[in-house]
């Protein structure tokens, strides 16, 4: 079977660079703008980086795990790549759009495939006000932080914070608190995918808060709005029987 035009991208770790040399030797190398698809070699962090950096190309991305975490990746193998790519199943995910305002009034826009999180940046707990579609839902959440996660990101930071795992096709987002002090042990809520979530930071000077969109930080925020962005579509390829739906189910029984 003839290989498609593949752009191989690899993280800087030795295992990924070694795999890059082997696979480009077998299949050649194509620049992303002229490729049919992208093969990303690394871990989940590198997959997120690749999806962000190649977003405008609209190409499917097939990941092979050469890193530590590989929830978004397929198993690595040097043989049979063309056949695996031809048989791969595609999952389409929409990122979150973040609009963060800091204490100086600066506005930062960013996209997040996994989650947007707010984290306390000082010794005292954060105080957050939560509004959904402009309606106040919680006047004061005292916590170490809070996040909004997509279904694709629900097994990442959200799951570590005891948030729910969401089926990939679910039209909901997870709003999860981290170490909630008041209301005590409040774990969060499920909200419609179409909703706009707004966090307002109370006592921002005394209790500084940092916002993160897929680990891209914005310090000293006073408000953060988060919504799903349906106009952006990330295409991820998985081996048959090992797609995101199956992985999300498996994660709940381990």
Short mmCIF file of C-alpha atoms in Angstrom, two decimals:
data_model
loop_
_atom_site.label_atom_id
_atom_site.label_comp_id
_atom_site.label_asym_id
_atom_site.label_seq_id
_atom_site.Cartn_x
_atom_site.Cartn_y
_atom_site.Cartn_z
CA UNK A 1 0.00 0.00 0.00
CA UNK A 2 1.44 3.36 -1.00
CA UNK A 3 2.05 5.78 1.84
CA UNK A 4 0.16 9.08 1.92
CA UNK A 5 2.10 12.31 2.08
CA UNK A 6 3.00 12.46 5.76
CA UNK A 7 4.46 15.27 7.84
CA UNK A 8 6.28 13.70 10.77
CA UNK A 9 6.65 15.91 13.84
CA UNK A 10 8.49 14.84 16.99
CA UNK A 11 9.05 16.10 20.49
CA UNK A 12 12.69 16.77 21.48
CA UNK A 13 12.95 13.71 23.77
CA UNK A 14 15.45 11.08 22.55
CA UNK A 15 12.86 8.33 21.97
CA UNK A 16 10.76 10.61 19.74
CA UNK A 17 13.79 11.85 17.80
CA UNK A 18 14.95 8.28 17.23
CA UNK A 19 11.50 7.32 15.95
CA UNK A 20 11.51 10.38 13.69
CA UNK A 21 14.72 9.20 12.05
CA UNK A 22 13.40 5.68 11.53
CA UNK A 23 10.00 6.66 10.15
CA UNK A 24 11.21 9.40 7.83
CA UNK A 25 13.76 6.91 6.51
CA UNK A 26 10.93 4.51 5.70
CA UNK A 27 8.29 6.95 4.46
CA UNK A 28 10.07 10.18 3.61
CA UNK A 29 9.25 13.60 5.02
CA UNK A 30 6.70 16.11 3.76
CA UNK A 31 6.22 19.70 4.95
CA UNK A 32 2.92 20.13 6.81
CA UNK A 33 1.48 22.54 4.23
CA UNK A 34 1.81 19.89 1.49
CA UNK A 35 0.88 16.84 3.58
CA UNK A 36 -2.25 14.68 3.64
CA UNK A 37 -1.87 14.07 7.35
CA UNK A 38 0.44 14.60 10.30
CA UNK A 39 2.05 11.92 12.45
CA UNK A 40 3.01 13.27 15.88
CA UNK A 41 5.66 11.40 17.89
CA UNK A 42 5.69 12.12 21.61
CA UNK A 43 3.26 12.24 24.51
CA UNK A 44 -0.07 13.94 25.12
CA UNK A 45 1.61 17.30 25.74
CA UNK A 46 3.25 17.17 22.33
CA UNK A 47 -0.03 16.11 20.73
CA UNK A 48 -1.76 19.19 22.18
CA UNK A 49 1.11 21.37 20.95
CA UNK A 50 0.85 19.84 17.47
CA UNK A 51 -2.92 20.34 17.30
CA UNK A 52 -2.56 23.98 18.29
CA UNK A 53 0.30 24.71 15.90
CA UNK A 54 -1.29 23.00 12.86
CA UNK A 55 -4.86 24.13 13.56
CA UNK A 56 -5.13 26.25 10.43
CA UNK A 57 -4.19 23.35 8.10
CA UNK A 58 -7.27 21.23 8.86
CA UNK A 59 -5.23 18.03 8.64
CA UNK A 60 -5.91 14.86 10.65
CA UNK A 61 -3.25 14.08 13.24
CA UNK A 62 -2.22 10.53 14.11
CA UNK A 63 -0.15 10.28 17.28
CA UNK A 64 2.27 7.54 18.29
CA UNK A 65 3.37 7.40 21.90
CA UNK A 66 7.01 8.22 22.49
CA UNK A 67 6.39 10.09 25.73
CA UNK A 68 5.17 9.41 29.27
CA UNK A 69 1.40 9.90 28.90
CA UNK A 70 -0.37 8.71 25.79
CA UNK A 71 -4.12 9.01 26.19
CA UNK A 72 -4.37 10.81 22.85
CA UNK A 73 -1.74 8.60 21.22
CA UNK A 74 -1.61 5.23 19.49
CA UNK A 75 0.95 2.56 20.26
CA UNK A 76 4.28 3.02 18.56
CA UNK A 77 5.34 0.59 15.83
CA UNK A 78 7.74 1.03 12.95
CA UNK A 79 5.99 -1.38 10.56
CA UNK A 80 2.60 -1.16 8.85
CA UNK A 81 2.10 2.59 9.23
CA UNK A 82 0.38 3.05 5.85
CA UNK A 83 -2.13 0.31 6.67
CA UNK A 84 -2.78 1.75 10.13
CA UNK A 85 -3.38 5.22 8.73
CA UNK A 86 -5.78 3.87 6.09
CA UNK A 87 -7.81 2.03 8.75
CA UNK A 88 -7.72 4.76 11.41
CA UNK A 89 -10.91 6.17 12.90
CA UNK A 90 -11.32 9.92 13.18
CA UNK A 91 -12.55 11.84 16.21
CA UNK A 92 -13.40 15.54 15.88
CA UNK A 93 -13.15 17.75 18.95
CA UNK A 94 -13.82 21.44 19.54
CA UNK A 95 -11.58 23.48 21.83
CA UNK A 96 -12.56 25.98 24.49
CA UNK A 97 -12.13 29.69 23.83
CA UNK A 98 -10.80 31.69 26.80
CA UNK A 99 -11.05 35.46 27.29
CA UNK A 100 -9.04 36.51 30.34
CA UNK A 101 -8.75 40.03 31.76
CA UNK A 102 -5.88 40.80 34.14
CA UNK A 103 -5.51 43.48 36.82
CA UNK A 104 -4.10 45.98 34.28
CA UNK A 105 -7.08 45.54 31.95
CA UNK A 106 -5.10 43.54 29.39
CA UNK A 107 -7.26 41.00 27.52
CA UNK A 108 -5.81 37.62 26.50
CA UNK A 109 -7.57 35.26 24.11
CA UNK A 110 -6.49 31.61 23.88
CA UNK A 111 -7.83 28.21 22.84
CA UNK A 112 -7.66 25.09 25.00
CA UNK A 113 -8.24 21.54 23.79
CA UNK A 114 -8.27 19.98 27.28
CA UNK A 115 -9.27 22.60 29.82
CA UNK A 116 -9.13 26.17 31.03
CA UNK A 117 -8.17 26.34 34.69
CA UNK A 118 -7.93 29.03 37.35
CA UNK A 119 -5.38 28.46 40.10
CA UNK A 120 -4.50 30.40 43.20
CA UNK A 121 -1.12 32.12 42.77
CA UNK A 122 -0.43 32.99 46.41
CA UNK A 123 -0.61 31.49 49.91
CA UNK A 124 -4.32 32.19 50.37
CA UNK A 125 -7.22 30.37 48.75
CA UNK A 126 -8.86 31.89 45.72
CA UNK A 127 -12.33 33.42 45.93
CA UNK A 128 -14.34 33.06 42.75
CA UNK A 129 -17.80 34.16 41.64
CA UNK A 130 -19.37 31.90 39.00
CA UNK A 131 -21.86 32.99 36.36
CA UNK A 132 -23.40 30.80 33.64
CA UNK A 133 -24.82 32.65 30.63
CA UNK A 134 -24.79 35.85 32.68
CA UNK A 135 -26.71 34.41 35.62
CA UNK A 136 -24.96 34.10 38.97
CA UNK A 137 -24.81 30.47 40.05
CA UNK A 138 -22.39 30.78 42.95
CA UNK A 139 -21.65 34.05 44.74
CA UNK A 140 -18.43 32.81 46.34
CA UNK A 141 -16.36 29.66 45.82
CA UNK A 142 -13.34 29.46 48.12
CA UNK A 143 -10.90 26.98 46.66
CA UNK A 144 -7.42 26.26 45.34
CA UNK A 145 -8.84 26.62 41.84
CA UNK A 146 -11.49 25.62 39.34
CA UNK A 147 -11.54 24.45 35.74
CA UNK A 148 -13.77 23.90 32.74
CA UNK A 149 -12.92 20.76 30.75
CA UNK A 150 -13.97 19.40 27.37
CA UNK A 151 -14.96 15.74 27.00
CA UNK A 152 -11.57 15.07 25.39
CA UNK A 153 -9.84 16.72 28.35
CA UNK A 154 -12.05 15.21 31.04
CA UNK A 155 -9.55 12.42 31.76
CA UNK A 156 -6.67 14.86 32.25
CA UNK A 157 -6.46 17.55 34.97
CA UNK A 158 -10.23 17.35 35.47
CA UNK A 159 -10.07 13.67 36.41
CA UNK A 160 -7.17 14.27 38.80
CA UNK A 161 -9.34 16.88 40.51
CA UNK A 162 -12.11 14.24 40.89
CA UNK A 163 -14.20 15.62 38.05
CA UNK A 164 -16.42 13.38 35.89
CA UNK A 165 -15.27 11.58 32.75
CA UNK A 166 -17.42 12.71 29.83
CA UNK A 167 -18.24 10.71 26.67
CA UNK A 168 -16.56 12.31 23.67
CA UNK A 169 -19.85 13.10 21.96
CA UNK A 170 -21.47 14.62 25.04
CA UNK A 171 -22.86 18.14 24.61
CA UNK A 172 -21.73 19.11 28.10
CA UNK A 173 -18.63 20.54 29.76
CA UNK A 174 -17.30 19.73 33.22
CA UNK A 175 -16.94 22.54 35.74
CA UNK A 176 -14.78 21.16 38.53
CA UNK A 177 -13.45 22.71 41.74
CA UNK A 178 -10.03 21.97 43.17
CA UNK A 179 -9.85 21.57 46.96
CA UNK A 180 -13.09 23.46 47.57
CA UNK A 181 -13.22 24.89 51.09
CA UNK A 182 -16.56 26.69 50.85
CA UNK A 183 -19.00 25.27 49.89
CA UNK A 184 -17.13 22.42 51.52
CA UNK A 185 -16.38 19.49 49.21
CA UNK A 186 -18.26 21.04 46.30
CA UNK A 187 -17.04 19.06 43.28
CA UNK A 188 -18.58 21.13 40.50
CA UNK A 189 -21.28 20.77 37.86
CA UNK A 190 -22.08 19.65 34.33
CA UNK A 191 -23.05 22.52 32.05
CA UNK A 192 -24.34 22.66 28.45
CA UNK A 193 -21.64 22.84 25.78
CA UNK A 194 -23.31 25.99 24.45
CA UNK A 195 -23.04 27.83 27.79
CA UNK A 196 -20.69 30.70 28.58
CA UNK A 197 -18.94 30.31 31.92
CA UNK A 198 -17.62 33.41 33.63
CA UNK A 199 -15.35 33.42 36.66
CA UNK A 200 -14.84 36.68 38.54
CA UNK A 201 -11.93 36.81 40.97
CA UNK A 202 -12.88 38.35 44.31
CA UNK A 203 -10.22 40.16 46.34
CA UNK A 204 -7.84 39.82 43.39
CA UNK A 205 -5.11 41.99 44.97
CA UNK A 206 -5.06 39.94 48.17
CA UNK A 207 -5.74 36.56 46.56
CA UNK A 208 -4.03 36.51 43.12
CA UNK A 209 -5.22 33.94 40.57
CA UNK A 210 -3.59 32.61 37.41
CA UNK A 211 -5.54 31.33 34.40
CA UNK A 212 -4.21 28.52 32.19
CA UNK A 213 -5.40 27.45 28.74
CA UNK A 214 -3.81 24.04 28.11
CA UNK A 215 -0.95 25.10 30.45
CA UNK A 216 -0.44 28.50 28.80
CA UNK A 217 -0.54 30.88 31.78
CA UNK A 218 -2.10 34.31 32.20
CA UNK A 219 -1.16 35.79 35.60
CA UNK A 220 -3.19 38.07 37.85
CA UNK A 221 -6.60 37.66 36.22
CA UNK A 222 -9.72 39.41 37.47
CA UNK A 223 -12.20 37.69 35.15
CA UNK A 224 -12.18 34.73 32.76
CA UNK A 225 -14.89 33.80 30.24
CA UNK A 226 -14.93 30.33 28.72
CA UNK A 227 -17.03 28.92 25.90
CA UNK A 228 -16.82 26.06 23.43
CA UNK A 229 -15.57 27.11 20.00
CA UNK A 230 -17.48 25.10 17.35
CA UNK A 231 -15.78 26.88 14.43
CA UNK A 232 -12.47 25.17 15.28
CA UNK A 233 -12.33 21.43 14.59
CA UNK A 234 -9.37 19.27 15.61
CA UNK A 235 -9.19 15.92 13.80
CA UNK A 236 -7.46 13.09 15.70
CA UNK A 237 -6.89 9.60 14.27
CA UNK A 238 -6.98 6.40 16.31
CA UNK A 239 -6.43 2.74 15.56
CA UNK A 240 -9.76 0.84 15.24
CA UNK A 241 -11.14 -0.15 18.64
CA UNK A 242 -8.85 2.24 20.48
CA UNK A 243 -10.56 5.57 19.85
CA UNK A 244 -11.48 8.22 22.39
CA UNK A 245 -14.89 6.68 23.12
CA UNK A 246 -13.30 3.35 24.06
CA UNK A 247 -10.55 4.98 26.08
CA UNK A 248 -13.01 7.09 28.04
CA UNK A 249 -14.95 3.95 28.96
CA UNK A 250 -11.81 2.01 29.90
CA UNK A 251 -10.59 4.79 32.18
CA UNK A 252 -13.72 4.43 34.32
CA UNK A 253 -13.08 0.75 35.08
CA UNK A 254 -9.47 0.86 36.22
#
